[in-house]
Short mmCIF file of C-alpha atoms in Angstrom, two decimals:
data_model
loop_
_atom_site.label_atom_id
_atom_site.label_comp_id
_atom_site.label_asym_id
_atom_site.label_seq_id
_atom_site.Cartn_x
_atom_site.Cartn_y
_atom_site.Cartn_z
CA UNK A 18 91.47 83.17 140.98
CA UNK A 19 91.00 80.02 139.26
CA UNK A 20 93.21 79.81 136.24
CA UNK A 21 91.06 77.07 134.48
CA UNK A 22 87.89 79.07 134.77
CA UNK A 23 89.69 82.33 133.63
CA UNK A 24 90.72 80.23 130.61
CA UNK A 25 87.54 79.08 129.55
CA UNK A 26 86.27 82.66 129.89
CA UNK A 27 89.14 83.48 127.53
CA UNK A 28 88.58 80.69 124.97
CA UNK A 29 84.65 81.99 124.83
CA UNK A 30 85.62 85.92 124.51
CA UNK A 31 88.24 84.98 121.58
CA UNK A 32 86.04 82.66 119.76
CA UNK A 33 82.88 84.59 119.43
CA UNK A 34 84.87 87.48 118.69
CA UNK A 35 86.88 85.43 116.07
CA UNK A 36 83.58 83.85 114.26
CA UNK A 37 81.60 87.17 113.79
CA UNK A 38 81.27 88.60 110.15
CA UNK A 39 82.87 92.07 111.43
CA UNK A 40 85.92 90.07 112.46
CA UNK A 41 86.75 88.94 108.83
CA UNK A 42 85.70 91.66 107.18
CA UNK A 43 87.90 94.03 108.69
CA UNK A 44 90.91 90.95 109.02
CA UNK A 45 90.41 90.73 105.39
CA UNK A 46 89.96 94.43 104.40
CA UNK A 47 92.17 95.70 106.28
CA UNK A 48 95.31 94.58 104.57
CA UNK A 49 93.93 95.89 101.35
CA UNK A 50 93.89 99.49 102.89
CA UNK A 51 97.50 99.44 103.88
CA UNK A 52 98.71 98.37 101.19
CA UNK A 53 96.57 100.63 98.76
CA UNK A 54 98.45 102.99 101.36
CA UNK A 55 101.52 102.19 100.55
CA UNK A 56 101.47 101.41 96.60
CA UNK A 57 98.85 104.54 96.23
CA UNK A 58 101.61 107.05 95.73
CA UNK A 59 103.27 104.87 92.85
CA UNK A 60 100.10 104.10 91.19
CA UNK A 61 99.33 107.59 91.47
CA UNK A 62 103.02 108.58 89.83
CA UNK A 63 102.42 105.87 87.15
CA UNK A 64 98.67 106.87 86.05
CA UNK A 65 97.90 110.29 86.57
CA UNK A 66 100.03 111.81 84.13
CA UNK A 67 98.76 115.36 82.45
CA UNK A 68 98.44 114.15 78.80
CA UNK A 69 100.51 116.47 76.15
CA UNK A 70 99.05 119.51 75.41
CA UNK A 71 99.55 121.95 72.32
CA UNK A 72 100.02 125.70 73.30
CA UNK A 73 99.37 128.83 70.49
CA UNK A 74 101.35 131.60 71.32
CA UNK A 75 101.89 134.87 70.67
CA UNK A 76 105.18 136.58 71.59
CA UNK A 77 105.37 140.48 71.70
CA UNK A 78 108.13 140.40 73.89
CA UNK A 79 110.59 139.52 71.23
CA UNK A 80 112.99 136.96 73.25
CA UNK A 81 110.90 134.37 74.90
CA UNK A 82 109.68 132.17 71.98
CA UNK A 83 113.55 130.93 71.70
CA UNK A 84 113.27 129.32 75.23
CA UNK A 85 110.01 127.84 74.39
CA UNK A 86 111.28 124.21 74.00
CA UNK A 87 108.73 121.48 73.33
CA UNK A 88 108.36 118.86 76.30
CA UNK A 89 106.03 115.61 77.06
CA UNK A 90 103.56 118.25 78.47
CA UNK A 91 103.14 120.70 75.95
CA UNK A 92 103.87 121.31 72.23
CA UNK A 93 104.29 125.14 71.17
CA UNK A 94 102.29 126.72 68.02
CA UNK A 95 104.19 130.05 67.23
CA UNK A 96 101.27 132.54 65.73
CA UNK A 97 102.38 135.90 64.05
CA UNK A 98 99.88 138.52 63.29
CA UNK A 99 96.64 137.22 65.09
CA UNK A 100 94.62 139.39 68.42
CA UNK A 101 93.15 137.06 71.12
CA UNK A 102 89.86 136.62 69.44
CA UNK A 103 91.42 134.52 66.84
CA UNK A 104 93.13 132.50 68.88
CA UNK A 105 90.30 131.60 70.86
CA UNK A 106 88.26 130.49 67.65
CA UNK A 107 91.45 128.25 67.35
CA UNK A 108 91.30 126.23 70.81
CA UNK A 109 87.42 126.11 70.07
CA UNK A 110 88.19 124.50 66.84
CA UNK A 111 90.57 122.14 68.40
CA UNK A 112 93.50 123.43 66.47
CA UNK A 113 95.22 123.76 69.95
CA UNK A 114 94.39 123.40 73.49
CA UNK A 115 95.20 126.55 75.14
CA UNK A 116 96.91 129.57 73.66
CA UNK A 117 99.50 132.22 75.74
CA UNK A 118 99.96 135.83 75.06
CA UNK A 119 103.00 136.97 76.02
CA UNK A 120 103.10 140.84 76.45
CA UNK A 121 105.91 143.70 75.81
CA UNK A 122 108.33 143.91 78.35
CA UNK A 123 108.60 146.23 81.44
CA UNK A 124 112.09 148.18 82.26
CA UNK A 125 113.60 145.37 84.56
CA UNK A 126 112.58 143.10 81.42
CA UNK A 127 109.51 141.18 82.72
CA UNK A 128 106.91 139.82 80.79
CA UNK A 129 102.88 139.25 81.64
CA UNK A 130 101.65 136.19 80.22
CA UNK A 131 98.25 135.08 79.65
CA UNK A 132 97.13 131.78 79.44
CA UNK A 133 94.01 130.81 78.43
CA UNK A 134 91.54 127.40 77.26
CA UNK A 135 88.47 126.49 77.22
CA UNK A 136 88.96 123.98 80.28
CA UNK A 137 90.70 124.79 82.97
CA UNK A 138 94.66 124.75 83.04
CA UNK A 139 96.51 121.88 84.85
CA UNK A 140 99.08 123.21 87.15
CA UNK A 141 101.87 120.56 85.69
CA UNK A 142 101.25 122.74 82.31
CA UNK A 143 101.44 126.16 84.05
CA UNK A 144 104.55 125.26 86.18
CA UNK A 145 106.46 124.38 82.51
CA UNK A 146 105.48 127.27 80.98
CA UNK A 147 106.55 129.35 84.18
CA UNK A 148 109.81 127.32 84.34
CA UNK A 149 110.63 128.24 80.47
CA UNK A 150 108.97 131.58 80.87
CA UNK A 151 111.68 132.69 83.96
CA UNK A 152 114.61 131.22 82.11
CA UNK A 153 114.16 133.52 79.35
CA UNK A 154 113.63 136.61 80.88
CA UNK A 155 116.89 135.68 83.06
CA UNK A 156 119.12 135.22 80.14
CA UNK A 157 117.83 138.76 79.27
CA UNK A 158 118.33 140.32 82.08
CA UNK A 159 122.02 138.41 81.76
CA UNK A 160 122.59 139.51 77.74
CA UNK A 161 121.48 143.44 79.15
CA UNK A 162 124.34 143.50 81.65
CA UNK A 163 126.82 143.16 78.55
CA UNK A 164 129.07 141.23 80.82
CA UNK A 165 130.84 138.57 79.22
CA UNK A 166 130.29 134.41 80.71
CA UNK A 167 127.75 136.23 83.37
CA UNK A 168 125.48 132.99 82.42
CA UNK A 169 128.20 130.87 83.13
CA UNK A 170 129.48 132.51 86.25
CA UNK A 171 125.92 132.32 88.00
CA UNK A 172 125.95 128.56 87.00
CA UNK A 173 129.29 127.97 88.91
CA UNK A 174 128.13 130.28 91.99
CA UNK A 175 124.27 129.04 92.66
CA UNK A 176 125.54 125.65 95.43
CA UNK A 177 123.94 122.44 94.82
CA UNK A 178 123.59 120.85 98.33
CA UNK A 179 122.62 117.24 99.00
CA UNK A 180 122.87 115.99 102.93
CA UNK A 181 123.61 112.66 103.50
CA UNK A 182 122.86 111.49 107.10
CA UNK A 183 123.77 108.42 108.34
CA UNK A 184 124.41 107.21 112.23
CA UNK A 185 127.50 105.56 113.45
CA UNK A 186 127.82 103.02 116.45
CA UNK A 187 130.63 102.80 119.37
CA UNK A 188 132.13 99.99 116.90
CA UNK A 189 132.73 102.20 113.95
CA UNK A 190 129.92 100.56 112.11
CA UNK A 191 128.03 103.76 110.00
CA UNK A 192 124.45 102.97 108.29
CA UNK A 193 122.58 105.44 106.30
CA UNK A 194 119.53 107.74 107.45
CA UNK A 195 117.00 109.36 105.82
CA UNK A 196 114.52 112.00 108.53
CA UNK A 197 111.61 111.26 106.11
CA UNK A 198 111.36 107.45 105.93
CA UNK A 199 111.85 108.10 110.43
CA UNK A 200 108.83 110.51 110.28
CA UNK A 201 106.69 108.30 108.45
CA UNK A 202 107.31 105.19 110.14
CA UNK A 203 107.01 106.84 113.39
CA UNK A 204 104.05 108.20 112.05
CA UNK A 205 102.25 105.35 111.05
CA UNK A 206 103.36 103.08 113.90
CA UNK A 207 102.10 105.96 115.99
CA UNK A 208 98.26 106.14 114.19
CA UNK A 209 98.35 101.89 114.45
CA UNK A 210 99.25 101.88 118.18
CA UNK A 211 96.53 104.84 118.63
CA UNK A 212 93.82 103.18 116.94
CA UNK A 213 94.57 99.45 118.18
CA UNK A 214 93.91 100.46 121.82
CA UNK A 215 91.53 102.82 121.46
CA UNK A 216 89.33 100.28 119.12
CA UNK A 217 89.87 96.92 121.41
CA UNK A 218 89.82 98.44 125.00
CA UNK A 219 86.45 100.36 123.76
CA UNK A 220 85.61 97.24 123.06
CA UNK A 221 86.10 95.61 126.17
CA UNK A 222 83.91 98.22 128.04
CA UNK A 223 81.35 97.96 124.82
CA UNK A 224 81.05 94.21 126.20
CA UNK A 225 81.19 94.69 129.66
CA UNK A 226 77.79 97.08 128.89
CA UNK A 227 76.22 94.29 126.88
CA UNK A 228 76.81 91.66 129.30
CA UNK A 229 75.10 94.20 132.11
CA UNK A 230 72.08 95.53 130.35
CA UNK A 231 71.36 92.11 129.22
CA UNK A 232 71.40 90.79 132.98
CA UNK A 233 73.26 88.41 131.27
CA UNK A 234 76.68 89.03 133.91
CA UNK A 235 74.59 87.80 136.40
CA UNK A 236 74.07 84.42 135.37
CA UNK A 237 78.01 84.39 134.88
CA UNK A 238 78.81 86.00 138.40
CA UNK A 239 76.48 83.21 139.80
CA UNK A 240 79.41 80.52 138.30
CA UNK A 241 82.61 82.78 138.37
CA UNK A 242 84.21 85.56 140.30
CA UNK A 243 83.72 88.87 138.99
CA UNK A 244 87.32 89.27 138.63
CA UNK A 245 87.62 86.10 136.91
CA UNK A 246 85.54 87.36 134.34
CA UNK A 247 87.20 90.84 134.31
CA UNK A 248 90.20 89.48 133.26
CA UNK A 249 88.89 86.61 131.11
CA UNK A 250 87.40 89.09 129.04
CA UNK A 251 90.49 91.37 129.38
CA UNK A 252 93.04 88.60 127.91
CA UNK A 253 90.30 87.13 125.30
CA UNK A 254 90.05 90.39 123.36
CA UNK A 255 93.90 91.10 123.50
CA UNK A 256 93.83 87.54 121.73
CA UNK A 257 91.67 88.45 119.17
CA UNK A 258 93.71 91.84 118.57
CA UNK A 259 97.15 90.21 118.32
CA UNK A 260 95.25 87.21 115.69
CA UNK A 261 94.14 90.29 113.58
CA UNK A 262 97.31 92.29 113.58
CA UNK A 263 99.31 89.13 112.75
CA UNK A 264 97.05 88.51 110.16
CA UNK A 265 97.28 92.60 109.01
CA UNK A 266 101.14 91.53 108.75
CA UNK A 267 101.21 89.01 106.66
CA UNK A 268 98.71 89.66 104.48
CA UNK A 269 99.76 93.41 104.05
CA UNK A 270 103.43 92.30 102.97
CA UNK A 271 101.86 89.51 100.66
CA UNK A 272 100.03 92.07 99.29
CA UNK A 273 102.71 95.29 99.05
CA UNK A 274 105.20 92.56 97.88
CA UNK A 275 103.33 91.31 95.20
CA UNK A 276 102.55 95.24 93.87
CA UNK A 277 105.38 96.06 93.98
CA UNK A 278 106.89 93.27 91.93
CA UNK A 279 104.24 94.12 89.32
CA UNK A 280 104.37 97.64 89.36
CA UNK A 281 107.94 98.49 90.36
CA UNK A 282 109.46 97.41 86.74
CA UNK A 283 107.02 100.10 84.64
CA UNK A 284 107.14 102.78 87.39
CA UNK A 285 111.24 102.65 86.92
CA UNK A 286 110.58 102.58 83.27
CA UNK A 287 108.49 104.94 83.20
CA UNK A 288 110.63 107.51 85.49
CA UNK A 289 113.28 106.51 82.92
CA UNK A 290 110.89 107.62 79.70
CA UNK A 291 109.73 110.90 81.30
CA UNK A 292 113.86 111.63 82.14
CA UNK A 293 114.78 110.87 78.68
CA UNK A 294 111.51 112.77 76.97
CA UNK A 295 112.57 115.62 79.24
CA UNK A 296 116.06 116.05 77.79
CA UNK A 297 115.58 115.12 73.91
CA UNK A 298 113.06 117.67 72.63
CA UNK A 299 116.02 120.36 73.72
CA UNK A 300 118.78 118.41 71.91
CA UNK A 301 116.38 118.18 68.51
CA UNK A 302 115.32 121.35 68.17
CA UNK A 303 117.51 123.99 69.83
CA UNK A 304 120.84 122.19 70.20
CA UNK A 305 123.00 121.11 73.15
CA UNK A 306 123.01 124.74 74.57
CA UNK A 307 119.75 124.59 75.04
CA UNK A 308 118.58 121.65 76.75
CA UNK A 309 117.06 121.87 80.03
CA UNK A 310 120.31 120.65 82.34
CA UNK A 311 118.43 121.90 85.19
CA UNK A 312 115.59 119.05 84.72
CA UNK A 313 118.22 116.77 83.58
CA UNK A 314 120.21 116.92 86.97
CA UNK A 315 117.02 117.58 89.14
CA UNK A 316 116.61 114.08 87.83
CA UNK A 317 120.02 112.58 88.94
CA UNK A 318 119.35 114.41 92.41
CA UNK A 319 115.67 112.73 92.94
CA UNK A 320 117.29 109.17 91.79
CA UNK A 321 119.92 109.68 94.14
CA UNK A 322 117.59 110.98 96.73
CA UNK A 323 115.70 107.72 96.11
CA UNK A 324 118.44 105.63 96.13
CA UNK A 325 119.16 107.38 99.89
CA UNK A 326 115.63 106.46 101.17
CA UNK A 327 116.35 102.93 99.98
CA UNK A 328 119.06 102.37 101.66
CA UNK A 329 118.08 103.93 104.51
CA UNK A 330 114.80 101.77 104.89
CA UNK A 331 116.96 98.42 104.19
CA UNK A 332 118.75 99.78 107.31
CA UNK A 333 115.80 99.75 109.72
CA UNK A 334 115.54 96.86 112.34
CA UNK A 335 111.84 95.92 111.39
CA UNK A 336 112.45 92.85 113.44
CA UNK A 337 112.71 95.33 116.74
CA UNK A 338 110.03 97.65 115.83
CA UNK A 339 107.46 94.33 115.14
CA UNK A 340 108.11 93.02 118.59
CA UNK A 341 108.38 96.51 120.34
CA UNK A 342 105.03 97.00 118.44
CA UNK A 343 103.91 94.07 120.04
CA UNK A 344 105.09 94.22 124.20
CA UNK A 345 103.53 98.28 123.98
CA UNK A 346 100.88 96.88 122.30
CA UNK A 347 99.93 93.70 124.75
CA UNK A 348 101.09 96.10 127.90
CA UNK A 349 99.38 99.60 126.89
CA UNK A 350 96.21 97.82 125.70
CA UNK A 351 96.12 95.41 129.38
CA UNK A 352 96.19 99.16 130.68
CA UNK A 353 93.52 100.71 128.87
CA UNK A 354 91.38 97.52 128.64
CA UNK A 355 91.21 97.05 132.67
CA UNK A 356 90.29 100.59 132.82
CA UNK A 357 87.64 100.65 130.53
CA UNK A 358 86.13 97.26 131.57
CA UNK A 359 85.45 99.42 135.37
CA UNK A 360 84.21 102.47 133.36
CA UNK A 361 81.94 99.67 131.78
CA UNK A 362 81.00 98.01 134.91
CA UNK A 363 79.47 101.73 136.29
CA UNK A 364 77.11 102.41 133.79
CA UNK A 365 73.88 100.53 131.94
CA UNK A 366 74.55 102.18 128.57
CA UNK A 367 77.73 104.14 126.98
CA UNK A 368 75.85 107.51 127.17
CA UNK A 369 76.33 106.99 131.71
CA UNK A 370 79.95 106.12 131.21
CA UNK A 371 81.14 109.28 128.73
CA UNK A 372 81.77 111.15 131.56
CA UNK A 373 83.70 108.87 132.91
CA UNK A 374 85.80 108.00 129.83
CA UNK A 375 87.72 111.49 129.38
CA UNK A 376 90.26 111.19 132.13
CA UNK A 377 91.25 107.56 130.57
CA UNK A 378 91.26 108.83 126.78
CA UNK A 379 93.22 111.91 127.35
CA UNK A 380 96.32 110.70 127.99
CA UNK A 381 96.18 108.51 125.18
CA UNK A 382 95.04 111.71 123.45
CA UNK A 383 98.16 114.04 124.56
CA UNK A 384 100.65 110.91 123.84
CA UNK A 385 99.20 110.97 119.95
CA UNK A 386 100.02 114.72 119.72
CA UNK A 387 103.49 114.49 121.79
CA UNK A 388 104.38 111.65 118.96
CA UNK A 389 104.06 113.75 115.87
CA UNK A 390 106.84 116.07 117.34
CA UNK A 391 109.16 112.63 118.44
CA UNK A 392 110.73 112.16 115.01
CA UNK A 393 112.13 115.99 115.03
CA UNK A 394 113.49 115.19 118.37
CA UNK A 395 113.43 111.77 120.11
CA UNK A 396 115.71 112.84 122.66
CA UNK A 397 113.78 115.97 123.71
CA UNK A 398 112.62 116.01 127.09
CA UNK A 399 108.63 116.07 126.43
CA UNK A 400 109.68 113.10 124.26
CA UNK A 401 111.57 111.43 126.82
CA UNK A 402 109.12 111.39 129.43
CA UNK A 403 106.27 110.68 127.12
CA UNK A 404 107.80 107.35 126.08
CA UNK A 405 108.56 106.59 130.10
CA UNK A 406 105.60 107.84 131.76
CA UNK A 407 103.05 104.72 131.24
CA UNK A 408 100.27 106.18 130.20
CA UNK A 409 101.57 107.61 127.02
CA UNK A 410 104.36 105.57 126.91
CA UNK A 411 103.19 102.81 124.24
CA UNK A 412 102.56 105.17 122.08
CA UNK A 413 105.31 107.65 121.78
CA UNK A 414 107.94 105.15 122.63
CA UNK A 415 106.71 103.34 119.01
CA UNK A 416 107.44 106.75 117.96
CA UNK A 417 111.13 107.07 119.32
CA UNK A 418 112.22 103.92 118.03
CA UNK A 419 112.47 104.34 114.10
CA UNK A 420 114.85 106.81 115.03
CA UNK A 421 117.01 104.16 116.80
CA UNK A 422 118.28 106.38 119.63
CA UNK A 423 116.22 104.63 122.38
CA UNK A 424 119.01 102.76 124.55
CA UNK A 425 118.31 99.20 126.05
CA UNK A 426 117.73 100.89 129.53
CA UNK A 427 115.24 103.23 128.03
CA UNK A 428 113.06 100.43 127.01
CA UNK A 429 113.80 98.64 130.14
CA UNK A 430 112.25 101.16 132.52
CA UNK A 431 109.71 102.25 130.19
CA UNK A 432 108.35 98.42 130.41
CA UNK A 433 109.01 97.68 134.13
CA UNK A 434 106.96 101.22 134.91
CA UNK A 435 104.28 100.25 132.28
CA UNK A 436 103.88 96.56 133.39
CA UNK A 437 103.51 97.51 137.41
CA UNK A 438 101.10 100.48 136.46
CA UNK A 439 98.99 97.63 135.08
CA UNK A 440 98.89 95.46 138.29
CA UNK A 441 98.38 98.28 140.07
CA UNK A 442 95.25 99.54 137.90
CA UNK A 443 94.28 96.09 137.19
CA UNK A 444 93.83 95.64 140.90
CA UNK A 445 91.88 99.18 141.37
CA UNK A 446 89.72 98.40 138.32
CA UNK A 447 88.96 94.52 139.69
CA UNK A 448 87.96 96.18 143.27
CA UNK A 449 84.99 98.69 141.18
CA UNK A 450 83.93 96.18 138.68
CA UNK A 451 83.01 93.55 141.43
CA UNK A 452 80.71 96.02 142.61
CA UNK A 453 79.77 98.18 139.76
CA UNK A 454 79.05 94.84 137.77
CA UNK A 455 75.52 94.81 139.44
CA UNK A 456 74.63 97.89 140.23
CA UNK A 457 72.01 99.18 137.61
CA UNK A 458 69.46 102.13 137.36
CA UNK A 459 71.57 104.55 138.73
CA UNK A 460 74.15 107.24 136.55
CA UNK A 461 77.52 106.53 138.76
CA UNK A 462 79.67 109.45 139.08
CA UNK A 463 83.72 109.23 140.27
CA UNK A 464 82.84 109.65 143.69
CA UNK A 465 80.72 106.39 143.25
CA UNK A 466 83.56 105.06 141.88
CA UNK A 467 85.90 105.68 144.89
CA UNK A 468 83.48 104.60 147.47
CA UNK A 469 83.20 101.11 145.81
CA UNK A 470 86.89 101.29 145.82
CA UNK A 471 87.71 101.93 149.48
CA UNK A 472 84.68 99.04 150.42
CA UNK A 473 86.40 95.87 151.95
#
């Protein structure tokens, strides 16, 4: 093969691919997806916030209007001496928003409760009311045993756990983990590895198609090798897919950087109000006793819980999972890619070569299922194998590796097996697209396929 000639075939492939409208619209676009992504679940935290609502009640039960303590979600309206009729001509008025009928009492002391508006009830607002609801039938239930610092007794039994998990290496040196920030990077790294191949080895075969329907290949056979071309185009469009992801990249962390400097001072403040605005109505009107500790040190836990994620992302080699990302990207897609551009060269049109395309996308299918189970075990042996065997292997090794268990040798074989199952199908897929390139009116079939192959 001539090296020059394969270049120029690369430098025409990248360009044209580079200068369409499609190519910077989705270079562009993309980054603004991931990181809407990524800041969506703060914005969402920051904005949608149930506003306050006010709450009638009536309370036949005799005990629970004590516990009703007034929060940043809903304001109580004690009513004595009203039925349910007049309390709906209330909330139509506007003199509340929703009104609650709590009932007598049963033996074991429970209570039905009603709840009713004229729109629909959030579930934020319902939860509260539960929460407050349960609290006081349980101190009832405590004050009916007639045993003395019961309350206080439960308090010191109930266990508060919190699991810190952290991984130590042979030196002694101990870093923090968190199983959630491992499933979601392997996760995502898993759906952008999926959808890279899939999208630019398509592609390859999409253009192999063109080039044949057109007749258009045969004015470029008559001034290069077949195989030159093959792998011209091959190598162009994995240019084009490492320009856009580096692009993604950059612009993605511009982007997520720059939100999060914006947004990341209110969302703290704001975590801070609804912590504070959580505690005080308690302290004002029912005294230290009866302010909600619960919330308060469900609050603590989720900081510290935050804090633990933090730290535990800070502690992830990005560096190694950007260039892993990159060698299983380059290697897997060279894989795919050659494959596809044969499945391209034995058919006119994409509806001949769907037959031929389920062997080659079910592997890459089974590797995307085997990586959703890699971050509860990596070291499993489905796991293991998926991330050597190198047809699945650029995808769930990019799964493996947030969890930073995959030893140097691990990545060494996986690459050496992945890099000479590329020759080797590089080679089978040259030997059917130098024939397959010009055969035409005819719906090829795999045993078409292995007769081109075995022709000297």
């Amino acid at each position: 093969m001539n090296m020059r000639t394969i270049s120029v075939i690369i430098s025409r492939e990248y360009m044209t691919r580079v200068k369409k409208k499609s190519f910077l619209v989705i270079t562009f676009l993309g980054p603004l997806f991931f990181a809407a992504m990524c800041l969506l679940p703060s914005l969402i935290m920051f904005f949608a916030k149930d506003k306050a609502k006010t709450v009638g009640y009536l309370d036949e039960s005799g005990f629970v209007s004590e516990y009703l303590v007034n929060t940043d979600l809903v304001t109580y309206f004690p009513y004595q001496m009203v039925d349910e009729e007049q309390l709906k001509v209330k909330v139509n008025n506007g003199d509340i928003d929703a009104y609650m009928i709590i009932g007598v009492p049963d033996s074991t002391l429970n209570v039905p409760v009603k709840m009713a508006s004229d729109k629909s009830i959030s579930m934020d607002l319902k939860e509260s009311v539960a929460s407050q609801v349960e609290d006081a039938v349980e101190a009832a239930r405590i004050e009916q045993t007639g045993i003395e610092g019961l309350s206080e007794i439960m308090k010191n039994i109930k266990p508060s756990i919190d699991i810190k998990t952290s991984k130590f290496s042979s030196d002694g040196d101990e870093k923090a983990t968190s199983t959630e920030v491992t499933m979601m990077i392997s996760l995502i790294l898993s759906m952008i590895i999926y959808m890279f191949i899939t999208i630019f080895a398509s592609s390859v075969m999409t253009s192999v198609i063109e080039e044949k329907s057109s007749r258009v290949v045969e004015v470029l056979i008559s001034s290069v090798k077949s195989t030159e071309l093959m792998f011209g185009k091959i190598i162009g469009v994995a240019g084009v897919a490492l320009t856009q992801f580096l692009l993604w990249i950059l612009l993605t962390g511009i982007l997520v950087g720059g939100g999060m400097a914006v947004m990341g001072p209110k969302i703290a403040q704001s975590a801070q109000d609804m912590t504070q605005m959580t505690a005080m109505p308690g302290m004002d009107m029912q005294g230290m006793d009866m302010m909600d500790t619960e919330a308060v040190m469900n609050a603590v836990s989720q900081d510290s819980e935050l804090g633990g994620i933090l730290e535990a992302v800070k502690n992830i080699n990005f560096t190694e999972l950007i260039v892993a990302f990159l060698i299983f990207f380059v290697l897997g897609y060279l894989l795919y890619a050659s494959l596809f551009a044969a499945i391209g060269s034995a058919g006119d049109n994409e509806a001949d070569t769907q037959q031929l395309q389920i062997p080659v996308t079910l592997p890459l299918l089974i590797a995307f299922f085997i990586a959703f189970y890699a971050f509860k075990a990596p070291d499993s042996p489905v796991v293991f194998w998926g991330s050597m065997i190198p047809f699945t292997s650029p995808i769930v090794m990019l799964a493996r590796i947030p969890s930073g268990d995959v030893m140097l040798w691990e990545y060494a074989v996986s690459i050496g097996l992945l890099l000479l199952t590329f020759v080797g199908c590089a080679w089978v897929s040259a030997k059917i697209y130098k024939v397959g390139i010009l055969m035409y009116g005819k719906k090829n079939s795999f045993k078409d396929l292995w007769r081109w192959l075995r022709q000297k």
